[in-house]
mmCIF file of C-alpha atoms in Angstrom:
data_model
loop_
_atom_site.group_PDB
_atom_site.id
_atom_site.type_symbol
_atom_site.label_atom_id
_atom_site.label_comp_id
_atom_site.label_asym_id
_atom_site.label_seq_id
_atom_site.Cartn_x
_atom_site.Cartn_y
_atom_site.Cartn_z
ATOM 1 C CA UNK D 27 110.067 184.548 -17.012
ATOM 2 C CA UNK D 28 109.846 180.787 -16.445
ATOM 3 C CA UNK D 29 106.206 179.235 -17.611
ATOM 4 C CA UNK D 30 105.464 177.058 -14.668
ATOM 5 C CA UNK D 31 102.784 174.546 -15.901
ATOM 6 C CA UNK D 32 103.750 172.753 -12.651
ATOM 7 C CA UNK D 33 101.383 174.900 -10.792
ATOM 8 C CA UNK D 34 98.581 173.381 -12.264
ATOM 9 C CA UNK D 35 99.253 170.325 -10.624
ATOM 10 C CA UNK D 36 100.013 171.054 -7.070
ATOM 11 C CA UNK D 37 97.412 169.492 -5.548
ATOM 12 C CA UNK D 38 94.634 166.530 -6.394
ATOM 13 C CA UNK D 39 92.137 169.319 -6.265
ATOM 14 C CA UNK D 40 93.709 171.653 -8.344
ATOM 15 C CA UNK D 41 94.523 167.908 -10.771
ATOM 16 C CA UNK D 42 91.286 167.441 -10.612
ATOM 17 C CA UNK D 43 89.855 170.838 -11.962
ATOM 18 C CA UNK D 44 92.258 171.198 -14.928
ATOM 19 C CA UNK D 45 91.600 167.905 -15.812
ATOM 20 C CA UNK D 46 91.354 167.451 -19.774
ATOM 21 C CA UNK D 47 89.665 163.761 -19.916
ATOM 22 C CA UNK D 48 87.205 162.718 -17.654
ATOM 23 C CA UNK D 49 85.893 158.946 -16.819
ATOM 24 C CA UNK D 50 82.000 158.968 -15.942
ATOM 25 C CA UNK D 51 80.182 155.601 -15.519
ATOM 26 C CA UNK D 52 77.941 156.492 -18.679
ATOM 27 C CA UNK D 53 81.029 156.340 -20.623
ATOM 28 C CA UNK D 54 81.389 152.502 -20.018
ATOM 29 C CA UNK D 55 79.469 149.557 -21.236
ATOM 30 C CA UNK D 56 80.179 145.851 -19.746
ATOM 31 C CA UNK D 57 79.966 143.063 -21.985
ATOM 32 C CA UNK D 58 78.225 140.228 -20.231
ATOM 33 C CA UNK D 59 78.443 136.172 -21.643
ATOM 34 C CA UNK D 60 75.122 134.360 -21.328
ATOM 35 C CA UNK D 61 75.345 130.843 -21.651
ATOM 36 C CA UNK D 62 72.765 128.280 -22.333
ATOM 37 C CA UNK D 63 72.773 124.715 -19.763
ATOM 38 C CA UNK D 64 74.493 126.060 -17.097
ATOM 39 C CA UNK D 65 73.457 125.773 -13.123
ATOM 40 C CA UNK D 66 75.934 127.871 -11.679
ATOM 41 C CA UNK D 67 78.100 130.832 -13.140
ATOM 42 C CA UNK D 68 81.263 129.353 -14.766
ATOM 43 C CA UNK D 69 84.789 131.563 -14.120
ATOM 44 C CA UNK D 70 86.655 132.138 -17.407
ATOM 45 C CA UNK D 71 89.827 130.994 -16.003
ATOM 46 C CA UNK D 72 91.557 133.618 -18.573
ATOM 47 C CA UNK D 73 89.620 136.273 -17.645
ATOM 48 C CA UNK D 74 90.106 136.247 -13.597
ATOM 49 C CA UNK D 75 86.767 137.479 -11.741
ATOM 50 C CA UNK D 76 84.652 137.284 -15.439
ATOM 51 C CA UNK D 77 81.942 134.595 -15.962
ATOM 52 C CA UNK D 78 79.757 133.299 -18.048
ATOM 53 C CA UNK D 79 76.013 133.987 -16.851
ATOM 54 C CA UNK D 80 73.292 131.748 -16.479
ATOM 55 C CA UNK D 81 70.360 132.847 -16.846
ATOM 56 C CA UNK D 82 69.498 133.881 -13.643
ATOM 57 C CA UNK D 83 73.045 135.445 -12.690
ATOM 58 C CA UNK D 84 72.562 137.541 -15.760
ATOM 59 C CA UNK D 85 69.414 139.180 -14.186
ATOM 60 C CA UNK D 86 71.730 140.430 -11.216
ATOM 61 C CA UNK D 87 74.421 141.250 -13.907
ATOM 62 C CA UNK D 88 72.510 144.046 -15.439
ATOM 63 C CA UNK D 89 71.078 145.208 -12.359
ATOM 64 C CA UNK D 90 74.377 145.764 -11.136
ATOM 65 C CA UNK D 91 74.621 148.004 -14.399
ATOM 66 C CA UNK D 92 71.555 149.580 -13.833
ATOM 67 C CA UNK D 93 72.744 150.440 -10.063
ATOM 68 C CA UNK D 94 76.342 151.615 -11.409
ATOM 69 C CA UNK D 95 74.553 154.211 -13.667
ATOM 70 C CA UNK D 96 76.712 152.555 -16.923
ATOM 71 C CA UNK D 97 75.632 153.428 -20.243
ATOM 72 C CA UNK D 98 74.587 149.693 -21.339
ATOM 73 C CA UNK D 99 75.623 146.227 -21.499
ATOM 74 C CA UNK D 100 76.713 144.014 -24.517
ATOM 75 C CA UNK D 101 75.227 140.765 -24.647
ATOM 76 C CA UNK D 102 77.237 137.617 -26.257
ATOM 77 C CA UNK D 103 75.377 134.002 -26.321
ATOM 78 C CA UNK D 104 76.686 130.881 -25.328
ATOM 79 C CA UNK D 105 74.144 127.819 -26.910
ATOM 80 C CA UNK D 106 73.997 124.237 -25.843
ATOM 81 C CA UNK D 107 74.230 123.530 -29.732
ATOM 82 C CA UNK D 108 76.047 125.011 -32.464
ATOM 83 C CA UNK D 109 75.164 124.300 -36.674
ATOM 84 C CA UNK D 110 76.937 125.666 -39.970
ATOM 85 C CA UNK D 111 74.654 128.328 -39.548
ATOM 86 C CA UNK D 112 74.534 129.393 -36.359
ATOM 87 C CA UNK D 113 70.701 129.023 -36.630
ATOM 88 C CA UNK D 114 70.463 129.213 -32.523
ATOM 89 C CA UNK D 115 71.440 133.328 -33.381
ATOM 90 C CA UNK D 116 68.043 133.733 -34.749
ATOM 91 C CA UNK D 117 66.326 131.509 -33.016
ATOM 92 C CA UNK D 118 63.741 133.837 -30.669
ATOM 93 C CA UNK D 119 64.243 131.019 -27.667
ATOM 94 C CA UNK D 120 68.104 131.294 -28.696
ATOM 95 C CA UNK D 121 70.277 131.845 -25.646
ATOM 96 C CA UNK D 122 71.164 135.239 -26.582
ATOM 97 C CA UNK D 123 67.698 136.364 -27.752
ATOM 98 C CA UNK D 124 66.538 134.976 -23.862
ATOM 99 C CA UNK D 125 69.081 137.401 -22.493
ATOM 100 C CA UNK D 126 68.231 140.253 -24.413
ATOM 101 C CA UNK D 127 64.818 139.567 -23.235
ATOM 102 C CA UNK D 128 65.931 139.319 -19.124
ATOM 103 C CA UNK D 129 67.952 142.820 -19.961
ATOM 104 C CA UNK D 130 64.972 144.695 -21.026
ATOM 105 C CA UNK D 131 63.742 143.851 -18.510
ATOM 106 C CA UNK D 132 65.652 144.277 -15.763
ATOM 107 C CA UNK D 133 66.258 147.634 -17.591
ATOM 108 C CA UNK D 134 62.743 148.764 -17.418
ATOM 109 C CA UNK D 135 61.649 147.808 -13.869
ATOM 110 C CA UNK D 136 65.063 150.068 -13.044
ATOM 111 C CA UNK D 137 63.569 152.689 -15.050
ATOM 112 C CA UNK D 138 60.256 151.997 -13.374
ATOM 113 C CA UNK D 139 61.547 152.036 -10.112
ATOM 114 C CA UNK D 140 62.726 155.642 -10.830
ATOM 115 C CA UNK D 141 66.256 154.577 -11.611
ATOM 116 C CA UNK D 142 68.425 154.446 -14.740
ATOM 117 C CA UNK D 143 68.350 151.731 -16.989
ATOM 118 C CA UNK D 144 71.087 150.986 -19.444
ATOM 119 C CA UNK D 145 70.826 150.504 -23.164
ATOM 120 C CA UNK D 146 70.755 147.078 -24.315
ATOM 121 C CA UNK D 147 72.978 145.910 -27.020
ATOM 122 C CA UNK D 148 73.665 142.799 -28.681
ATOM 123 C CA UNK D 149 76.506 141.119 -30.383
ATOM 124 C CA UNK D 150 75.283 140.184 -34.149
ATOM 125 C CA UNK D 151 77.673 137.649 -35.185
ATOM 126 C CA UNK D 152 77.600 134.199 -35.758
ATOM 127 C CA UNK D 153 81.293 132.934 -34.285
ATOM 128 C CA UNK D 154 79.490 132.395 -31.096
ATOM 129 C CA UNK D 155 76.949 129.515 -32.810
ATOM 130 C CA UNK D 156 78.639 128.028 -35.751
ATOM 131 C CA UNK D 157 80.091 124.717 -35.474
ATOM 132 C CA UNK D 158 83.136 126.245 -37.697
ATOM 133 C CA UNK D 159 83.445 129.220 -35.111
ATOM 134 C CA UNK D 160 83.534 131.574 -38.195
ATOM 135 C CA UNK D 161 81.787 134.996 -38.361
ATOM 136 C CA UNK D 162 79.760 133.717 -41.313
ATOM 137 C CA UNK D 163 78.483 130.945 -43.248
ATOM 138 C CA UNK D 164 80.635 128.803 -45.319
ATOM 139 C CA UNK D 165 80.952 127.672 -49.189
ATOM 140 C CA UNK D 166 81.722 124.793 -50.853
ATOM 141 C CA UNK D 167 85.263 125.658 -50.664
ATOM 142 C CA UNK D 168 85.261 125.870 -46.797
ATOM 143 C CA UNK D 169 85.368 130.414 -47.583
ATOM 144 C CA UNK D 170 83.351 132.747 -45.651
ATOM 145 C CA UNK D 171 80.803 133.714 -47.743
ATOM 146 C CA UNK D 172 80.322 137.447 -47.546
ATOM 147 C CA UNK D 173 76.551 137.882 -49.765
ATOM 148 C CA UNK D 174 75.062 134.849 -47.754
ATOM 149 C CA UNK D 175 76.230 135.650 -44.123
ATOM 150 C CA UNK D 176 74.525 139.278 -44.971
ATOM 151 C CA UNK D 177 71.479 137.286 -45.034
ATOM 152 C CA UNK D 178 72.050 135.708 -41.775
ATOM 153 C CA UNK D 179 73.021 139.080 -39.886
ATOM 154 C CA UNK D 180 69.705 140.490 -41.129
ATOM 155 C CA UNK D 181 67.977 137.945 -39.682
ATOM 156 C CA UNK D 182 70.184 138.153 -36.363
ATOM 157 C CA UNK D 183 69.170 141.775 -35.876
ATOM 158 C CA UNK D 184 65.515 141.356 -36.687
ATOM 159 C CA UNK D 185 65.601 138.475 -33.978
ATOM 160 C CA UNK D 186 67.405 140.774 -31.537
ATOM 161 C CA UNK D 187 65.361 143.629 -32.142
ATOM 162 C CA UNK D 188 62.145 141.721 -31.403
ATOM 163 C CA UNK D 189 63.809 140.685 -28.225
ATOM 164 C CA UNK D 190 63.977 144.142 -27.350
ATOM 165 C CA UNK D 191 67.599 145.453 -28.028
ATOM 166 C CA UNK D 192 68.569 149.209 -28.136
ATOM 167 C CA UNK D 193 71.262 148.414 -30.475
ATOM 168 C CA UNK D 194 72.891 145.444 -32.496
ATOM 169 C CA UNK D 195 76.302 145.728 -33.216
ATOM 170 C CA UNK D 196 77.151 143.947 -36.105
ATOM 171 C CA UNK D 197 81.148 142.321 -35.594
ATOM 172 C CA UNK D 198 81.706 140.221 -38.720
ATOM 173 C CA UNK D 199 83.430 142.887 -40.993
ATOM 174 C CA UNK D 200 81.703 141.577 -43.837
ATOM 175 C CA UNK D 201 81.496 143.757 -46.232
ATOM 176 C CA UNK D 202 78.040 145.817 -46.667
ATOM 177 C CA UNK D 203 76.738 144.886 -43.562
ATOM 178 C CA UNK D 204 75.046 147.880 -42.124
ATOM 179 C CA UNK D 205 73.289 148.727 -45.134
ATOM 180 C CA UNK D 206 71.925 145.137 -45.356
ATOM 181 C CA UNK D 207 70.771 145.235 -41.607
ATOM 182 C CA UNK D 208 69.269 148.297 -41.602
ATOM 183 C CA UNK D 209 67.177 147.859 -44.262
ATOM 184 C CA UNK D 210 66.054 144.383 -42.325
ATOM 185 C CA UNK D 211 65.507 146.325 -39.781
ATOM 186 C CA UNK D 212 62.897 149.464 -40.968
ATOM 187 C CA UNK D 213 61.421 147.123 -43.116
ATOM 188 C CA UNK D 214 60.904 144.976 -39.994
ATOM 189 C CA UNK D 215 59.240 148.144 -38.302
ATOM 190 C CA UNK D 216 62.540 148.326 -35.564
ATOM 191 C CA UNK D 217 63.233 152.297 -37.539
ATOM 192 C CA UNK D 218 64.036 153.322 -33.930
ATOM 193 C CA UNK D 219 66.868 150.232 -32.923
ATOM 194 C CA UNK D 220 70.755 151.644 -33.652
ATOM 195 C CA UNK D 221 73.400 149.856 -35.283
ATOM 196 C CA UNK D 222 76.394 149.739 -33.617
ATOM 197 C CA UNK D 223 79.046 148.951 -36.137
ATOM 198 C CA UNK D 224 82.403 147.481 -35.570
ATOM 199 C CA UNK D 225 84.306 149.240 -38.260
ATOM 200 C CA UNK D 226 87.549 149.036 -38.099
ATOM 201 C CA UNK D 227 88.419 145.256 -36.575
ATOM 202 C CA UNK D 228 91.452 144.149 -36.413
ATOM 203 C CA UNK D 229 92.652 140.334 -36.335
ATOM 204 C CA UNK D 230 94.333 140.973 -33.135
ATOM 205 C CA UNK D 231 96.433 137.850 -30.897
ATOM 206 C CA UNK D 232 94.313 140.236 -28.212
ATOM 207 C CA UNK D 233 91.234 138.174 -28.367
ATOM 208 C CA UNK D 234 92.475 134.662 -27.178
ATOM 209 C CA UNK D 235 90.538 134.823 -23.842
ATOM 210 C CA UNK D 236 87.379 135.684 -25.597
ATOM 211 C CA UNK D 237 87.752 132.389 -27.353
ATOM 212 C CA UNK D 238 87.241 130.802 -24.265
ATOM 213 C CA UNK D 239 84.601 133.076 -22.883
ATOM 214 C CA UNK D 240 82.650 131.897 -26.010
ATOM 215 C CA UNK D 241 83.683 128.751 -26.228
ATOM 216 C CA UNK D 242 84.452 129.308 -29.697
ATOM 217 C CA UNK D 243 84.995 126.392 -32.402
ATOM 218 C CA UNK D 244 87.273 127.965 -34.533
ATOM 219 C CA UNK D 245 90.333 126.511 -36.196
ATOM 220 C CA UNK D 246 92.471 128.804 -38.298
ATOM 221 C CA UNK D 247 91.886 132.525 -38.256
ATOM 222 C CA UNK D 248 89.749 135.789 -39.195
ATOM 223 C CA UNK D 249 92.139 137.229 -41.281
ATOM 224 C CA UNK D 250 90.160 137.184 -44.487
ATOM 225 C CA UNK D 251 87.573 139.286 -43.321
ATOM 226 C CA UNK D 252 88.809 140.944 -39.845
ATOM 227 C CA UNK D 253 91.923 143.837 -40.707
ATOM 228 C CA UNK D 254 95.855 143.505 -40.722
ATOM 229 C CA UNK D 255 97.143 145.450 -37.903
ATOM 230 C CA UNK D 256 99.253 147.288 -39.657
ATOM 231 C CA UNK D 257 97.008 149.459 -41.655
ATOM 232 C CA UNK D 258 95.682 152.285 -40.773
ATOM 233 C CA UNK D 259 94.062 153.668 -43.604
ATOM 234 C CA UNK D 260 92.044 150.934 -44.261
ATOM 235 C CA UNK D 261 90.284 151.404 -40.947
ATOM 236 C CA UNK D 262 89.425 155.028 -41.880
ATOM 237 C CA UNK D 263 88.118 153.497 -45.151
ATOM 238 C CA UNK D 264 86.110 150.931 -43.122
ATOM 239 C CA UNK D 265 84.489 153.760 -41.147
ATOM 240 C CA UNK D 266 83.548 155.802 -43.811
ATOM 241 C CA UNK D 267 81.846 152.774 -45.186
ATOM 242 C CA UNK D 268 80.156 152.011 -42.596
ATOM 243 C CA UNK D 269 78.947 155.770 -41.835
ATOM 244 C CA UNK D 270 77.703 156.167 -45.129
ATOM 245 C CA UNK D 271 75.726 152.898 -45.236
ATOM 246 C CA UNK D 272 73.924 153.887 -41.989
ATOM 247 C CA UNK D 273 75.426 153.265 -39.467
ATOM 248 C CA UNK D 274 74.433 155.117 -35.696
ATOM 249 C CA UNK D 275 77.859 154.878 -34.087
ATOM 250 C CA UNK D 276 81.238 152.904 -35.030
ATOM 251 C CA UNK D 277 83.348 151.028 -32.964
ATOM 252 C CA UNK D 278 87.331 150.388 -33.350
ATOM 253 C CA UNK D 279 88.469 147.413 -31.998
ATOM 254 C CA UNK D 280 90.865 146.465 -30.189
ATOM 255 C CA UNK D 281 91.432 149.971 -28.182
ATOM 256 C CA UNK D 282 95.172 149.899 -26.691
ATOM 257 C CA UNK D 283 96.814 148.925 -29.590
ATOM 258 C CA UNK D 284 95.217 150.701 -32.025
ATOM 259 C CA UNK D 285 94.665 154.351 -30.195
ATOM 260 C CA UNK D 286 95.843 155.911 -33.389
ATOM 261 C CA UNK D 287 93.056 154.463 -35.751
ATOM 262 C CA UNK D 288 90.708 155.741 -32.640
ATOM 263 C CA UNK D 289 91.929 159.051 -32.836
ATOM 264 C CA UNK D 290 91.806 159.550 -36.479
ATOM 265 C CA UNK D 291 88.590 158.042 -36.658
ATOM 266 C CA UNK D 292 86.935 159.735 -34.181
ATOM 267 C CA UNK D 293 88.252 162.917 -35.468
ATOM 268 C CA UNK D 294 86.121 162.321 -39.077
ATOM 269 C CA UNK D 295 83.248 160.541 -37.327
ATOM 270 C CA UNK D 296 79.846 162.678 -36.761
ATOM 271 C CA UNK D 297 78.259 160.257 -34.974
ATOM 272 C CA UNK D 298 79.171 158.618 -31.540
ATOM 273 C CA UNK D 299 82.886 156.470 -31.043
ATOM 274 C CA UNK D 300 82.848 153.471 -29.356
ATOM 275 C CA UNK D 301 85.967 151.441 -28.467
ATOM 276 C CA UNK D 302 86.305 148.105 -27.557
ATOM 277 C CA UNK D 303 89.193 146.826 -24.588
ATOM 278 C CA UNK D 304 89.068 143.675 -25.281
ATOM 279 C CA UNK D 305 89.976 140.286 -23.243
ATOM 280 C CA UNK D 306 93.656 140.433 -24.345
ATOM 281 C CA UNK D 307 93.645 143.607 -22.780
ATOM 282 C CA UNK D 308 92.168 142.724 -19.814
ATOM 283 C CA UNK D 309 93.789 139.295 -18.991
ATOM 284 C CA UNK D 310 97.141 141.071 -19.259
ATOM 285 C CA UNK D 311 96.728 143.918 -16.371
ATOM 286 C CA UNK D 312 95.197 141.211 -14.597
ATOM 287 C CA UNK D 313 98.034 138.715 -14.840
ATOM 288 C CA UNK D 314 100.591 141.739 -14.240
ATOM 289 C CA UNK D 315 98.907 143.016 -10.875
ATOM 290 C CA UNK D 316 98.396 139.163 -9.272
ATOM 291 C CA UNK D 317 102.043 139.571 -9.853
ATOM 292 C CA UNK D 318 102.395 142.350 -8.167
ATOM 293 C CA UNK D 319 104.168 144.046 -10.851
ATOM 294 C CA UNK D 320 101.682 147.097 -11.453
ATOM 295 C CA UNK D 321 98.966 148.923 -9.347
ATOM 296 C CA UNK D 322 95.576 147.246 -10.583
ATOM 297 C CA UNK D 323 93.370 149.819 -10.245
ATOM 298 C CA UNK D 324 95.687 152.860 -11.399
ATOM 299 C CA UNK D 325 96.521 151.028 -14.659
ATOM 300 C CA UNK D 326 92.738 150.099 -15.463
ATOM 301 C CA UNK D 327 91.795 153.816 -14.318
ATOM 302 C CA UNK D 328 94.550 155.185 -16.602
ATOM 303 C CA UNK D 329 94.359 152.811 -19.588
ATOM 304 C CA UNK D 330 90.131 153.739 -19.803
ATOM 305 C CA UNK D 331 91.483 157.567 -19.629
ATOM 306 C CA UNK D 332 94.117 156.585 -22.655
ATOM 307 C CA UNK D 333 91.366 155.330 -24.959
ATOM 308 C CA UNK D 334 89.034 158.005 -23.844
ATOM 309 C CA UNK D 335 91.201 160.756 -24.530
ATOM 310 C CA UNK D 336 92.528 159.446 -27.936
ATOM 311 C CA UNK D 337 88.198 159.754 -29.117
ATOM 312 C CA UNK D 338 86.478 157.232 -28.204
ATOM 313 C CA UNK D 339 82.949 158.836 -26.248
ATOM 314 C CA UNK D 340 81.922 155.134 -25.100
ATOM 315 C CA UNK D 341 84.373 152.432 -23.676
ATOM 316 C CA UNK D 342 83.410 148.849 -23.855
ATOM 317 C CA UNK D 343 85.336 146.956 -20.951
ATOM 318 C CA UNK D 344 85.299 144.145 -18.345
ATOM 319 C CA UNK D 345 86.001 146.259 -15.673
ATOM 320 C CA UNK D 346 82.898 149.045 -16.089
ATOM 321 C CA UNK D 347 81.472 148.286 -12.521
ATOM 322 C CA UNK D 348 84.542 148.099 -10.390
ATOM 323 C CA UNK D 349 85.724 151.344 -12.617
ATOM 324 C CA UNK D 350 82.252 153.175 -12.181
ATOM 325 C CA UNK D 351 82.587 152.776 -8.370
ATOM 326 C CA UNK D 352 86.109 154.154 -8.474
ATOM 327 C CA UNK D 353 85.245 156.881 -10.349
ATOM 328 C CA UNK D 354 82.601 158.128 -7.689
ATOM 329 C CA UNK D 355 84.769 157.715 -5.003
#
């Protein structure tokens, strides 16, 4: 006898039924730049069809979300001023703290309105509002310092919290970071906000296009604090730190080129996976489909079904609402 697995895919129905890894929009959270000054949405020329939000296009941004049934959005803040501290991260008129506010918002009145809302999160880092463009705050020596930028990300989440996030999703990869933030946080009364931990972070070339969705001020590099891409251990290690200091769900970053740190992770994890396909990942279909070198939407549609079925139960990518239409289609 000849074992004919082909029969199982005869047809797009019978495809479609066997099927081992789904896509559903409430897998899928957009990330969504807010930045401060602005009178019209500005293109992120590395990013083709991404902006950054002003105020006001934000507010159709999540409703978009809402409408598209995604699981949440993941706000980063652009401010008109930046410091050594990134005091505008804390700052409860701070850019990002004003578009936490419009998301809640705009989540509730969906929710209201007998819709779904989407979970709120927000990015609790500083790179986006020091003048360095580090994740931290600096010593004499021009060093991230890891014990003093703790203090700052408590803050941060507090802020954020108070704003009315679901979730803030600390991105530093300092060390001891969820433990410090969630003790902020109960203490603060905000027992019931998650922490979305980036635990395994690699210093990938994959983020250059963020760096101009930020406009980030950085000279140099991460590679003190974010992880070699080469080890895969380490990531593991990273998790269970995280996990054991608190943290609600854990989040390996980049996705594509790290599937294998997903997988093992998310095999150990008992709390929600969250991956992250980042800009790199992004501006690179996108460059290779203008060019009419690949099918756009088949490669976005099968790279989301790559990271989903190497572990990861939420997807964090620039292409959630043109994916979640596609998927009902």
């Amino acid at each position: 006898m000849i074992d004919r697995p082909r029969r199982l895919r005869t047809t797009p129905a019978m495809r479609r039924m066997v099927a081992e890894t789904r896509l559903h929009p409430a897998d899928l959270v957009l990330p969504l730049f807010v930045r401060e000054d602005l009178d019209a949405p500005q293109p992120i020329t590395s990013m083709p069809g991404q902006v950054q939000h002003t105020e006001a296009t934000l507010v159709d941004a999540v409703r978009a979300a809402c409408a598209a049934g995604l699981a949440g959005v993941m706000l980063f803040g652009i401010p008109a001023d930046k410091d050594a501290t990134g005091s505008a991260g804390d700052d409860p008129e701070g850019i990002l703290n004003r578009g936490v506010r419009i998301a809640r918002r705009v989540s509730d009145e969906a929710v209201a309105a007998g819709g779904t809302g989407v979970v709120v999160m927000a990015d609790t880092c500083l790179d986006e509002f020091t003048d360095h463009g580090h994740c931290g705050v600096l010593d004499d020596a021009g060093r991230v310092d890891n014990d003093a930028t703790l203090d700052r990300y408590a803050a941060l989440a507090v802020a954020q919290a108070r704003a009315g996030a679901d979730v803030v999703a600390p991105s530093g990869m300092m060390d001891g970071q969820v433990a410090v933030i969630r003790e902020a946080l109960d203490a603060a009364g905000f027992t019931d906000v998650s922490i979305l931990a980036y635990s395994a972070k690699y210093a990938s070339a994959f983020y250059g296009p963020f760096r101009e969705a930020v406009d980030s001020s950085l000279t140099g590099d991460r590679r003190t604090y974010q992880m070699d891409a080469g080890n895969g251990r380490e990531g593991l290690r990273e998790a269970d730190l995280d996990l054991a200091e608190g943290a609600d769900l854990v989040m390996v970053k980049p996705a594509g080129s790290y599937l294998d740190v997903l997988a093992d992770v998310a095999a150990r994890s008992d709390v929600p996976v969250a991956a992250y396909q980042v800009s790199g990942e992004y501006a690179m279909i996108e460059a290779a489909a203008a060019h009419g070198w690949i099918d756009r939407r088949s490669a976005v549609l099968e790279s989301l079904v790559g990271i989903r079925r190497a572990g990861a139960s939420i997807v964090l990518t620039y292409w959630a609402l043109e994916a979640a239409d596609w998927i009902r289609a």
